[in-house]
Amino acid sequence: MPIAYSYKRFSSDAQEGNDSIRRQTAAAQKFIEDHPEYDLTLDTTLSLTDAGVSAYTGKNLKTGALRQFVDAVRSGLIPEGSWLLLESLDRFSRQSVNLAANELLNLINDGVVVVTLHNETIFRREDYQGMDGLVNLLGAMIAMQGHYQEQVTKGKRVAEAWRAKYAKVTEGHIVTKTTPFWLEVNPQRTGFVVLDDKAEIVREIYKRRANGEGKASIAADLTNRGVPTSRGRGSTWHPSAVEKLLNSDTVIGVLENRHGERFQNYYPAVVSQEVYQAVKSLRQQATSKGHTPTHHPLTGLVKHMPCNATMRRINKGQTNTKKMGKSPVRLQCSSCGVWLPYPMASSAVSDALFNSQWVPAPIPEGKESIDLELSLDALMDAAEETFVRFKKSKNPADRQQWERLTEEVQAIKSQLKEVKGRNTMLLAEIEEQRLKTASSLLDAVRSVAKRIEINEDLTELSLTMLSGKIVSVPVNPLASFKD
């Protein structure tokens, strides 16, 4: 008796309110009841619901419940011959047809029978031995392309709507739902009201930073005084929260949308231009104590392969697992949230750079060394011929010529060794200078690496050089963060 699994997905709360899950579940149950000939049993143990997960970006196939189903099939937890019931193919994917069809075929080839409930089309592996499978596949590909184009069109309409919405900013309209924590929208929705107590915190942070005080010192003092954080969920301020506020242009009234368009005087300014410019200039300068901002060379360079998402350096909060140890500083996937200690990641990158045998490009040896090598080859050939002739003739003249040629060979070898030695010294000087300009091996990574990727379970790191060479190294599980 085959087991049928009902996969359900919706991408917004509105759809949930419209009873999307109930509708999709009812369709699966109805299919089973209407087709007793398949003798299906609906599974109720595995939750296959992706709530608020996009199929257009493929997130449901990367990290969602559908990904878990696919992994369970490939690991054998879900046996061949199981059925996957979908309301329609757009529940499965809204990606372009080349991506969506590939994922569907992989699942079918793994022995899963896929059903689209809205038209009761059945996709089986064995059907592709005849015309039925081809006809169904062509229909599926057309439907997938339609779902993809629909999403693209919807995206364009949304973008146009946002452009029209932002066009009203110049007319004084409020176009944003969220506001900075020191402001609120007035009851008439015609402008903003400054919350003086919170705005004063912002001004204090800016003034203290403009006077040269460090972000960590400001954060520690706010925490010690019990000042509520910007989110109002506690009183623990992190330096990153202070830095985010100091990098914001909203304090001088600027609204910047996700397309990078800037609108002046949208918000009321709560920081003077003088103080704001003083803080802005410090972003590129040392603090009053002479320290330059800490540079983290892996920031934005490492990606988690399954999610294709950047792994960010996190330096707040604390995690503690038996495998990783205690680590306040970590590299964390911005999509699925998996992490590993930052020292572990940097150690793996250093290993990859070392294994890549990265050195500056070799210096051309030039005409001098080339001429010497040609002369050496000719003399060695002549010496060998003369020695062979001497062994046969025992002629003293041949012996004298062989000894002269041998001396010349040794002389040229010495000259060639000297030339190559000069090149090696020059190469070493260049390498030494390069290491001086880079504070560490990791600082050099951005000049030689195209990308860095970490696999799904964080056990292997792959570094792709600008040359195209790929170096893979294991991530050392013993390199956990040490107190």
CSV table of C-alpha atoms in Angstrom, one decimal:
chain,number,residue,atom,x,y,z
A,1,MET,CA,0.0,0.0,0.0
A,2,PRO,CA,1.8,3.2,-1.2
A,3,ILE,CA,2.1,6.1,1.1
A,4,ALA,CA,1.0,9.5,-0.2
A,5,TYR,CA,2.5,12.7,1.1
A,6,SER,CA,0.7,16.0,0.7
A,7,TYR,CA,3.0,19.0,0.2
A,8,LYS,CA,1.5,22.4,0.9
A,9,ARG,CA,3.0,25.9,0.5
A,10,PHE,CA,1.8,29.4,0.7
A,11,SER,CA,3.9,32.6,0.4
A,12,SER,CA,2.0,35.2,2.4
A,13,ASP,CA,-0.1,35.6,5.5
A,14,ALA,CA,-3.0,36.7,3.3
A,15,GLN,CA,-3.1,33.3,1.7
A,16,GLU,CA,-3.0,31.6,5.1
A,17,GLY,CA,-6.0,33.8,6.0
A,18,ASN,CA,-7.8,32.6,2.9
A,19,ASP,CA,-7.5,29.1,4.1
A,20,SER,CA,-4.9,28.0,1.6
A,21,ILE,CA,-3.7,25.1,3.8
A,22,ARG,CA,-7.2,23.7,4.3
A,23,ARG,CA,-7.9,23.9,0.6
A,24,GLN,CA,-4.7,22.1,-0.3
A,25,THR,CA,-5.2,19.4,2.3
A,26,ALA,CA,-8.8,18.8,1.3
A,27,ALA,CA,-7.7,18.4,-2.4
A,28,ALA,CA,-5.2,15.7,-1.4
A,29,GLN,CA,-7.8,13.8,0.7
A,30,LYS,CA,-10.4,14.0,-2.2
A,31,PHE,CA,-7.9,12.6,-4.7
A,32,ILE,CA,-7.2,9.6,-2.5
A,33,GLU,CA,-11.0,9.0,-1.9
A,34,ASP,CA,-11.8,9.4,-5.6
A,35,HIS,CA,-9.1,6.9,-6.7
A,36,PRO,CA,-9.3,3.7,-4.6
A,37,GLU,CA,-7.6,1.9,-7.4
A,38,TYR,CA,-4.2,3.4,-6.3
A,39,ASP,CA,-4.8,2.1,-2.8
A,40,LEU,CA,-3.1,5.1,-1.3
A,41,THR,CA,-2.7,6.0,2.4
A,42,LEU,CA,-2.2,9.6,3.3
A,43,ASP,CA,0.7,10.2,5.6
A,44,THR,CA,0.0,12.2,8.8
A,45,THR,CA,3.4,11.9,10.5
A,46,LEU,CA,5.5,14.1,8.3
A,47,SER,CA,4.7,17.8,8.2
A,48,LEU,CA,5.2,19.0,4.7
A,49,THR,CA,4.1,22.7,4.9
A,50,ASP,CA,6.2,25.6,3.8
A,51,ALA,CA,4.6,28.7,5.4
A,52,GLY,CA,5.5,32.0,3.9
A,53,VAL,CA,8.3,30.4,1.8
A,54,SER,CA,8.9,31.6,-1.7
A,55,ALA,CA,9.0,29.1,-4.7
A,56,TYR,CA,10.1,31.9,-7.0
A,57,THR,CA,13.5,32.1,-5.3
A,58,GLY,CA,13.6,28.3,-4.9
A,59,LYS,CA,13.9,28.6,-1.1
A,60,ASN,CA,11.4,25.8,-0.5
A,61,LEU,CA,13.7,23.5,-2.5
A,62,LYS,CA,16.8,24.7,-0.8
A,63,THR,CA,15.9,24.9,2.9
A,64,GLY,CA,12.2,24.3,3.3
A,65,ALA,CA,10.0,21.3,4.0
A,66,LEU,CA,10.2,20.2,0.4
A,67,ARG,CA,14.0,20.1,0.7
A,68,GLN,CA,13.5,17.8,3.7
A,69,PHE,CA,11.2,15.6,1.7
A,70,VAL,CA,13.7,15.3,-1.2
A,71,ASP,CA,16.6,14.5,1.3
A,72,ALA,CA,14.4,11.8,2.9
A,73,VAL,CA,13.8,10.2,-0.5
A,74,ARG,CA,17.5,10.2,-1.4
A,75,SER,CA,18.5,8.8,2.0
A,76,GLY,CA,15.9,6.0,1.7
A,77,LEU,CA,13.8,7.1,4.6
A,78,ILE,CA,10.9,7.6,2.1
A,79,PRO,CA,10.9,4.5,-0.1
A,80,GLU,CA,10.5,4.3,-3.9
A,81,GLY,CA,6.9,4.1,-5.0
A,82,SER,CA,5.8,6.8,-2.6
A,83,TRP,CA,3.5,9.5,-3.9
A,84,LEU,CA,3.8,13.3,-3.6
A,85,LEU,CA,0.5,15.2,-4.0
A,86,LEU,CA,0.7,18.9,-5.1
A,87,GLU,CA,-2.2,21.2,-5.6
A,88,SER,CA,-0.4,22.4,-8.7
A,89,LEU,CA,3.1,22.8,-10.0
A,90,ASP,CA,3.4,26.3,-8.7
A,91,ARG,CA,3.3,24.9,-5.2
A,92,PHE,CA,6.4,22.9,-6.2
A,93,SER,CA,8.4,25.7,-7.9
A,94,ARG,CA,8.0,29.1,-9.6
A,95,GLN,CA,11.5,29.2,-10.9
A,96,SER,CA,12.4,29.3,-14.6
A,97,VAL,CA,11.5,26.1,-16.4
A,98,ASN,CA,15.1,24.9,-16.8
A,99,LEU,CA,15.5,24.8,-13.0
A,100,ALA,CA,12.0,23.7,-12.0
A,101,ALA,CA,11.8,20.9,-14.6
A,102,ASN,CA,15.2,19.6,-13.5
A,103,GLU,CA,14.1,19.4,-9.8
A,104,LEU,CA,10.8,17.6,-10.8
A,105,LEU,CA,12.6,15.1,-13.0
A,106,ASN,CA,15.2,14.3,-10.3
A,107,LEU,CA,12.4,13.5,-7.9
A,108,ILE,CA,10.5,11.3,-10.5
A,109,ASN,CA,13.8,9.5,-11.4
A,110,ASP,CA,14.3,8.8,-7.7
A,111,GLY,CA,11.1,6.7,-7.8
A,112,VAL,CA,8.5,9.2,-6.5
A,113,VAL,CA,5.1,9.4,-8.2
A,114,VAL,CA,4.2,13.1,-8.4
A,115,VAL,CA,0.5,14.2,-8.8
A,116,THR,CA,-0.8,17.6,-9.6
A,117,LEU,CA,-4.3,17.6,-8.0
A,118,HIS,CA,-5.9,20.5,-10.0
A,119,ASN,CA,-5.8,18.4,-13.2
A,120,GLU,CA,-5.0,15.0,-11.7
A,121,THR,CA,-1.9,14.6,-13.9
A,122,ILE,CA,0.4,11.8,-12.7
A,123,PHE,CA,4.1,11.8,-13.4
A,124,ARG,CA,5.7,8.3,-13.1
A,125,ARG,CA,9.2,7.2,-14.0
A,126,GLU,CA,8.0,4.3,-16.0
A,127,ASP,CA,5.8,6.5,-18.1
A,128,TYR,CA,8.8,8.0,-19.8
A,129,GLN,CA,9.5,4.8,-21.7
A,130,GLY,CA,6.5,5.7,-23.8
A,131,MET,CA,4.7,8.8,-25.2
A,132,ASP,CA,2.5,9.4,-22.1
A,133,GLY,CA,5.5,10.6,-20.1
A,134,LEU,CA,6.7,12.9,-22.8
A,135,VAL,CA,3.3,14.5,-23.3
A,136,ASN,CA,2.9,15.0,-19.5
A,137,LEU,CA,6.4,16.5,-19.3
A,138,LEU,CA,5.8,18.9,-22.1
A,139,GLY,CA,2.6,20.0,-20.4
A,140,ALA,CA,4.4,20.4,-17.1
A,141,MET,CA,7.2,22.5,-18.7
A,142,ILE,CA,4.6,24.8,-20.4
A,143,ALA,CA,2.8,25.2,-17.0
A,144,MET,CA,6.1,25.8,-15.2
A,145,GLN,CA,7.1,28.5,-17.6
A,146,GLY,CA,3.6,30.1,-17.2
A,147,HIS,CA,4.0,30.1,-13.4
A,148,TYR,CA,7.4,31.7,-13.8
A,149,GLN,CA,6.3,34.4,-16.2
A,150,GLU,CA,3.3,35.1,-14.0
A,151,GLN,CA,5.7,35.7,-11.1
A,152,VAL,CA,7.9,37.9,-13.2
A,153,THR,CA,5.0,40.0,-14.4
A,154,LYS,CA,3.7,40.3,-10.8
A,155,GLY,CA,7.2,41.4,-9.8
A,156,LYS,CA,7.2,44.1,-12.5
A,157,ARG,CA,3.7,45.3,-11.4
A,158,VAL,CA,4.9,45.5,-7.8
A,159,ALA,CA,8.0,47.4,-8.8
A,160,GLU,CA,5.9,49.9,-10.8
A,161,ALA,CA,3.5,50.3,-7.8
A,162,TRP,CA,6.5,51.0,-5.6
A,163,ARG,CA,7.8,53.6,-8.0
A,164,ALA,CA,4.5,55.3,-8.1
A,165,LYS,CA,4.3,55.1,-4.4
A,166,TYR,CA,7.7,56.7,-3.9
A,167,ALA,CA,6.9,59.4,-6.5
A,168,LYS,CA,4.4,60.7,-3.8
A,169,VAL,CA,7.2,61.3,-1.3
A,170,THR,CA,7.9,64.7,-2.9
A,171,GLU,CA,4.2,65.5,-2.2
A,172,GLY,CA,4.6,64.9,1.5
A,173,HIS,CA,2.9,61.4,1.6
A,174,ILE,CA,3.9,58.8,4.1
A,175,VAL,CA,4.9,55.7,2.1
A,176,THR,CA,6.6,53.5,4.7
A,177,LYS,CA,5.0,51.2,7.2
A,178,THR,CA,7.9,51.1,9.6
A,179,THR,CA,9.6,54.2,11.1
A,180,PRO,CA,12.9,54.8,13.0
A,181,PHE,CA,12.5,54.0,16.7
A,182,TRP,CA,12.7,57.7,17.6
A,183,LEU,CA,9.7,58.7,15.4
A,184,GLU,CA,6.0,57.8,15.0
A,185,VAL,CA,3.4,58.7,12.4
A,186,ASN,CA,0.9,61.3,13.5
A,187,PRO,CA,-2.8,60.3,13.7
A,188,GLN,CA,-3.6,62.0,10.4
A,189,ARG,CA,-0.7,60.2,8.7
A,190,THR,CA,0.5,63.5,7.3
A,191,GLY,CA,3.8,63.5,9.0
A,192,PHE,CA,6.0,62.2,11.8
A,193,VAL,CA,6.2,63.0,15.5
A,194,VAL,CA,9.6,63.0,17.2
A,195,LEU,CA,9.7,61.0,20.4
A,196,ASP,CA,12.0,63.3,22.4
A,197,ASP,CA,13.3,60.8,24.9
A,198,LYS,CA,14.4,58.3,22.2
A,199,ALA,CA,15.7,61.1,19.9
A,200,GLU,CA,17.8,62.3,22.8
A,201,ILE,CA,19.5,58.8,22.9
A,202,VAL,CA,20.3,59.1,19.2
A,203,ARG,CA,21.8,62.6,19.7
A,204,GLU,CA,23.8,61.4,22.7
A,205,ILE,CA,25.3,58.5,20.7
A,206,TYR,CA,26.2,60.8,17.8
A,207,LYS,CA,27.8,63.5,20.0
A,208,ARG,CA,29.8,61.0,21.9
A,209,ARG,CA,31.1,59.3,18.8
A,210,ALA,CA,31.8,62.7,17.2
A,211,ASN,CA,34.0,63.5,20.3
A,212,GLY,CA,36.0,60.3,19.6
A,213,GLU,CA,34.5,57.8,22.0
A,214,GLY,CA,34.4,54.2,20.7
A,215,LYS,CA,31.3,52.3,19.8
A,216,ALA,CA,32.0,49.6,22.3
A,217,SER,CA,32.4,52.1,25.1
A,218,ILE,CA,29.1,53.8,24.2
A,219,ALA,CA,27.3,50.5,24.1
A,220,ALA,CA,28.7,49.4,27.4
A,221,ASP,CA,27.6,52.7,29.1
A,222,LEU,CA,24.1,52.6,27.7
A,223,THR,CA,23.8,49.0,28.9
A,224,ASN,CA,25.1,49.9,32.4
A,225,ARG,CA,22.6,52.7,32.6
A,226,GLY,CA,19.7,50.5,31.6
A,227,VAL,CA,18.8,52.6,28.6
A,228,PRO,CA,16.2,50.7,26.5
A,229,THR,CA,17.5,49.4,23.1
A,230,SER,CA,16.1,50.6,19.8
A,231,ARG,CA,13.8,47.6,19.7
A,232,GLY,CA,12.7,48.1,23.3
A,233,ARG,CA,13.2,44.4,24.1
A,234,GLY,CA,15.9,44.9,26.7
A,235,SER,CA,18.7,47.2,27.7
A,236,THR,CA,21.7,45.3,26.4
A,237,TRP,CA,23.3,47.4,23.7
A,238,HIS,CA,25.8,45.8,21.3
A,239,PRO,CA,28.5,47.8,19.4
A,240,SER,CA,27.0,46.6,16.2
A,241,ALA,CA,23.7,48.2,17.1
A,242,VAL,CA,25.5,51.5,17.8
A,243,GLU,CA,27.4,51.2,14.6
A,244,LYS,CA,24.2,50.6,12.6
A,245,LEU,CA,22.7,53.7,14.0
A,246,LEU,CA,25.8,55.7,13.3
A,247,ASN,CA,25.8,54.5,9.7
A,248,SER,CA,22.1,55.6,9.2
A,249,ASP,CA,21.2,58.6,7.2
A,250,THR,CA,17.7,58.6,8.6
A,251,VAL,CA,18.9,60.8,11.5
A,252,ILE,CA,19.3,63.7,9.0
A,253,GLY,CA,15.9,63.0,7.4
A,254,VAL,CA,17.0,60.8,4.4
A,255,LEU,CA,14.8,57.9,3.2
A,256,GLU,CA,16.7,55.4,1.0
A,257,ASN,CA,14.6,52.6,-0.6
A,258,ARG,CA,15.9,49.2,-1.6
A,259,HIS,CA,16.8,50.5,-5.1
A,260,GLY,CA,19.2,53.0,-3.7
A,261,GLU,CA,17.0,56.0,-4.4
A,262,ARG,CA,17.4,58.7,-1.8
A,263,PHE,CA,14.7,61.2,-0.7
A,264,GLN,CA,15.9,64.2,1.4
A,265,ASN,CA,13.8,65.7,4.2
A,266,TYR,CA,11.4,62.7,4.3
A,267,TYR,CA,11.9,62.3,8.1
A,268,PRO,CA,12.5,65.1,10.6
A,269,ALA,CA,16.2,65.5,11.3
A,270,VAL,CA,17.2,64.7,14.9
A,271,VAL,CA,21.0,65.2,14.5
A,272,SER,CA,22.6,68.4,13.3
A,273,GLN,CA,24.6,68.4,10.0
A,274,GLU,CA,27.7,69.4,11.9
A,275,VAL,CA,27.7,66.4,14.3
A,276,TYR,CA,26.6,64.0,11.5
A,277,GLN,CA,29.5,65.1,9.2
A,278,ALA,CA,31.9,64.7,12.2
A,279,VAL,CA,30.8,61.1,12.7
A,280,LYS,CA,30.9,60.4,9.0
A,281,SER,CA,34.5,61.5,8.7
A,282,LEU,CA,35.5,59.2,11.6
A,283,ARG,CA,34.3,56.2,9.5
A,284,GLN,CA,37.5,56.5,7.5
A,285,GLN,CA,39.8,57.6,10.3
A,286,ALA,CA,41.3,56.2,13.5
A,287,THR,CA,39.5,56.7,16.8
A,288,SER,CA,40.9,59.1,19.4
A,289,LYS,CA,43.0,56.2,20.8
A,290,GLY,CA,44.7,55.6,17.5
A,291,HIS,CA,43.0,52.3,16.6
A,292,THR,CA,41.8,51.7,13.1
A,293,PRO,CA,38.5,49.9,12.6
A,294,THR,CA,38.8,46.2,12.7
A,295,HIS,CA,38.9,44.6,9.3
A,296,HIS,CA,37.5,41.1,8.9
A,297,PRO,CA,38.7,39.8,5.5
A,298,LEU,CA,36.0,37.1,5.2
A,299,THR,CA,33.1,39.5,5.6
A,300,GLY,CA,30.8,39.0,2.6
A,301,LEU,CA,33.1,36.6,0.9
A,302,VAL,CA,31.9,33.2,2.2
A,303,LYS,CA,28.7,31.5,1.0
A,304,HIS,CA,26.8,28.6,2.4
A,305,MET,CA,26.4,26.4,-0.8
A,306,PRO,CA,22.9,24.9,-0.2
A,307,CYS,CA,21.3,28.3,0.4
A,308,ASN,CA,23.7,30.3,-1.9
A,309,ALA,CA,23.5,32.9,0.9
A,310,THR,CA,26.3,35.0,2.4
A,311,MET,CA,27.7,33.8,5.7
A,312,ARG,CA,28.0,36.9,8.0
A,313,ARG,CA,30.4,37.5,10.8
A,314,ILE,CA,28.4,37.8,14.0
A,315,ASN,CA,30.0,39.2,17.1
A,316,LYS,CA,27.2,39.4,19.6
A,317,GLY,CA,25.1,37.0,21.7
A,318,GLN,CA,26.6,33.6,22.5
A,319,THR,CA,26.1,30.0,21.2
A,320,ASN,CA,27.2,26.9,22.9
A,321,THR,CA,27.1,23.4,21.5
A,322,LYS,CA,29.1,20.2,22.3
A,323,LYS,CA,30.4,20.1,18.7
A,324,MET,CA,31.4,23.8,18.3
A,325,GLY,CA,32.1,24.9,21.8
A,326,LYS,CA,31.3,28.3,23.2
A,327,SER,CA,31.6,31.0,20.5
A,328,PRO,CA,30.5,34.6,20.6
A,329,VAL,CA,32.2,35.3,17.3
A,330,ARG,CA,30.9,33.1,14.5
A,331,LEU,CA,30.3,32.9,10.8
A,332,GLN,CA,26.5,32.5,10.3
A,333,CYS,CA,24.4,31.8,7.2
A,334,SER,CA,22.1,34.8,6.5
A,335,SER,CA,19.4,32.4,5.2
A,336,CYS,CA,19.1,29.3,7.2
A,337,GLY,CA,21.1,30.4,10.3
A,338,VAL,CA,23.6,27.6,10.6
A,339,TRP,CA,27.0,28.7,11.9
A,340,LEU,CA,30.5,27.8,12.8
A,341,PRO,CA,33.1,29.6,15.0
A,342,TYR,CA,34.9,32.4,13.1
A,343,PRO,CA,38.4,31.1,14.1
A,344,MET,CA,37.4,27.7,12.6
A,345,ALA,CA,36.4,29.3,9.3
A,346,SER,CA,39.5,31.6,9.1
A,347,SER,CA,41.8,28.6,9.9
A,348,ALA,CA,40.2,26.6,7.0
A,349,VAL,CA,40.7,29.6,4.6
A,350,SER,CA,44.3,29.8,5.6
A,351,ASP,CA,44.8,26.1,5.0
A,352,ALA,CA,43.2,26.5,1.5
A,353,LEU,CA,45.5,29.4,0.7
A,354,PHE,CA,48.5,27.5,1.8
A,355,ASN,CA,47.5,24.4,-0.2
A,356,SER,CA,46.9,26.5,-3.3
A,357,GLN,CA,50.7,27.2,-3.2
A,358,TRP,CA,49.8,30.8,-3.9
A,359,VAL,CA,52.9,32.9,-4.7
A,360,PRO,CA,53.5,35.9,-6.9
A,361,ALA,CA,53.7,35.3,-10.6
A,362,PRO,CA,57.2,34.0,-11.5
A,363,ILE,CA,59.7,36.6,-12.9
A,364,PRO,CA,60.7,36.0,-16.5
A,365,GLU,CA,64.4,35.0,-16.4
A,366,GLY,CA,65.2,37.1,-19.5
A,367,LYS,CA,67.6,36.7,-22.4
A,368,GLU,CA,70.7,36.2,-20.2
A,369,SER,CA,69.5,32.9,-18.6
A,370,ILE,CA,68.0,31.6,-21.9
A,371,ASP,CA,71.4,32.2,-23.7
A,372,LEU,CA,73.3,30.5,-20.9
A,373,GLU,CA,71.0,27.4,-21.0
A,374,LEU,CA,71.3,27.1,-24.8
A,375,SER,CA,75.1,27.4,-24.5
A,376,LEU,CA,75.1,24.8,-21.7
A,377,ASP,CA,73.1,22.3,-23.8
A,378,ALA,CA,75.4,22.7,-26.8
A,379,LEU,CA,78.6,22.3,-24.7
A,380,MET,CA,77.3,19.2,-22.9
A,381,ASP,CA,76.4,17.6,-26.2
A,382,ALA,CA,79.9,18.4,-27.5
A,383,ALA,CA,81.6,17.1,-24.4
A,384,GLU,CA,79.7,13.9,-24.5
A,385,GLU,CA,80.6,13.3,-28.2
A,386,THR,CA,84.3,14.1,-27.5
A,387,PHE,CA,84.3,11.6,-24.5
A,388,VAL,CA,82.9,8.8,-26.6
A,389,ARG,CA,85.4,9.5,-29.4
A,390,PHE,CA,88.3,9.5,-26.8
A,391,LYS,CA,87.2,6.1,-25.4
A,392,LYS,CA,87.5,4.6,-28.9
A,393,SER,CA,90.6,6.4,-30.1
A,394,LYS,CA,92.6,6.9,-26.9
A,395,ASN,CA,93.9,10.0,-28.6
A,396,PRO,CA,95.4,12.6,-26.1
A,397,ALA,CA,94.0,15.5,-28.2
A,398,ASP,CA,90.5,14.2,-27.7
A,399,ARG,CA,91.1,13.9,-24.0
A,400,GLN,CA,92.3,17.5,-23.8
A,401,GLN,CA,89.3,18.8,-25.7
A,402,TRP,CA,86.9,16.8,-23.5
A,403,GLU,CA,88.6,18.3,-20.3
A,404,ARG,CA,88.4,21.8,-21.8
A,405,LEU,CA,84.7,21.4,-22.7
A,406,THR,CA,84.0,20.0,-19.2
A,407,GLU,CA,85.6,23.1,-17.6
A,408,GLU,CA,83.4,25.4,-19.8
A,409,VAL,CA,80.3,23.4,-18.8
A,410,GLN,CA,81.1,23.9,-15.1
A,411,ALA,CA,81.7,27.6,-15.7
A,412,ILE,CA,78.4,28.1,-17.5
A,413,LYS,CA,76.6,26.2,-14.8
A,414,SER,CA,78.1,28.5,-12.2
A,415,GLN,CA,77.0,31.6,-14.2
A,416,LEU,CA,73.5,30.2,-14.6
A,417,LYS,CA,73.2,29.4,-10.9
A,418,GLU,CA,74.2,33.0,-10.1
A,419,VAL,CA,71.6,34.4,-12.5
A,420,LYS,CA,68.8,32.2,-11.1
A,421,GLY,CA,70.0,33.1,-7.6
A,422,ARG,CA,69.5,36.8,-8.4
A,423,ASN,CA,66.0,36.1,-9.7
A,424,THR,CA,65.2,34.1,-6.6
A,425,MET,CA,66.3,36.9,-4.3
A,426,LEU,CA,64.2,39.4,-6.3
A,427,LEU,CA,61.2,37.1,-6.0
A,428,ALA,CA,61.7,36.8,-2.3
A,429,GLU,CA,61.9,40.6,-2.0
A,430,ILE,CA,58.6,41.0,-3.8
A,431,GLU,CA,57.0,38.3,-1.7
A,432,GLU,CA,58.3,40.0,1.5
A,433,GLN,CA,57.0,43.3,0.4
A,434,ARG,CA,53.6,41.8,-0.3
A,435,LEU,CA,53.5,40.2,3.1
A,436,LYS,CA,54.3,43.5,4.7
A,437,THR,CA,51.4,45.2,2.9
A,438,ALA,CA,49.0,42.5,4.0
A,439,SER,CA,48.5,42.3,7.8
A,440,SER,CA,48.0,38.5,7.5
A,441,LEU,CA,47.6,35.7,5.1
A,442,LEU,CA,43.8,36.2,5.4
A,443,ASP,CA,44.1,39.9,4.4
A,444,ALA,CA,45.6,38.6,1.1
A,445,VAL,CA,42.5,36.5,0.4
A,446,ARG,CA,40.5,39.2,-1.4
A,447,SER,CA,43.3,39.8,-3.8
A,448,VAL,CA,43.6,36.2,-4.9
A,449,ALA,CA,40.2,34.5,-4.2
A,450,LYS,CA,37.1,34.7,-6.4
A,451,ARG,CA,34.8,33.1,-4.0
A,452,ILE,CA,34.7,30.8,-0.9
A,453,GLU,CA,31.9,28.2,-0.3
A,454,ILE,CA,31.1,26.0,2.6
A,455,ASN,CA,29.1,22.8,2.1
A,456,GLU,CA,25.8,22.0,3.8
A,457,ASP,CA,27.0,20.4,7.0
A,458,LEU,CA,30.0,22.8,7.4
A,459,THR,CA,32.6,20.1,7.0
A,460,GLU,CA,34.4,21.3,3.8
A,461,LEU,CA,35.5,24.6,2.4
A,462,SER,CA,36.2,25.3,-1.2
A,463,LEU,CA,38.2,28.3,-2.3
A,464,THR,CA,38.1,29.4,-6.0
A,465,MET,CA,41.1,31.4,-7.0
A,466,LEU,CA,40.9,34.2,-9.5
A,467,SER,CA,42.9,31.9,-11.9
A,468,GLY,CA,40.0,29.4,-11.7
A,469,LYS,CA,41.9,26.9,-9.6
A,470,ILE,CA,39.7,25.4,-6.9
A,471,VAL,CA,41.1,24.2,-3.6
A,472,SER,CA,39.0,22.2,-1.1
A,473,VAL,CA,40.0,21.6,2.5
A,474,PRO,CA,38.2,20.0,5.5
A,475,VAL,CA,36.9,22.3,8.2
A,476,ASN,CA,38.7,21.3,11.4
A,477,PRO,CA,36.1,20.4,14.0
A,478,LEU,CA,38.8,20.8,16.7
A,479,ALA,CA,39.4,24.4,15.9
A,480,SER,CA,36.6,25.6,18.0
A,481,PHE,CA,36.6,29.0,19.7
A,482,LYS,CA,38.6,29.1,22.9
A,483,ASP,CA,37.9,31.3,25.8
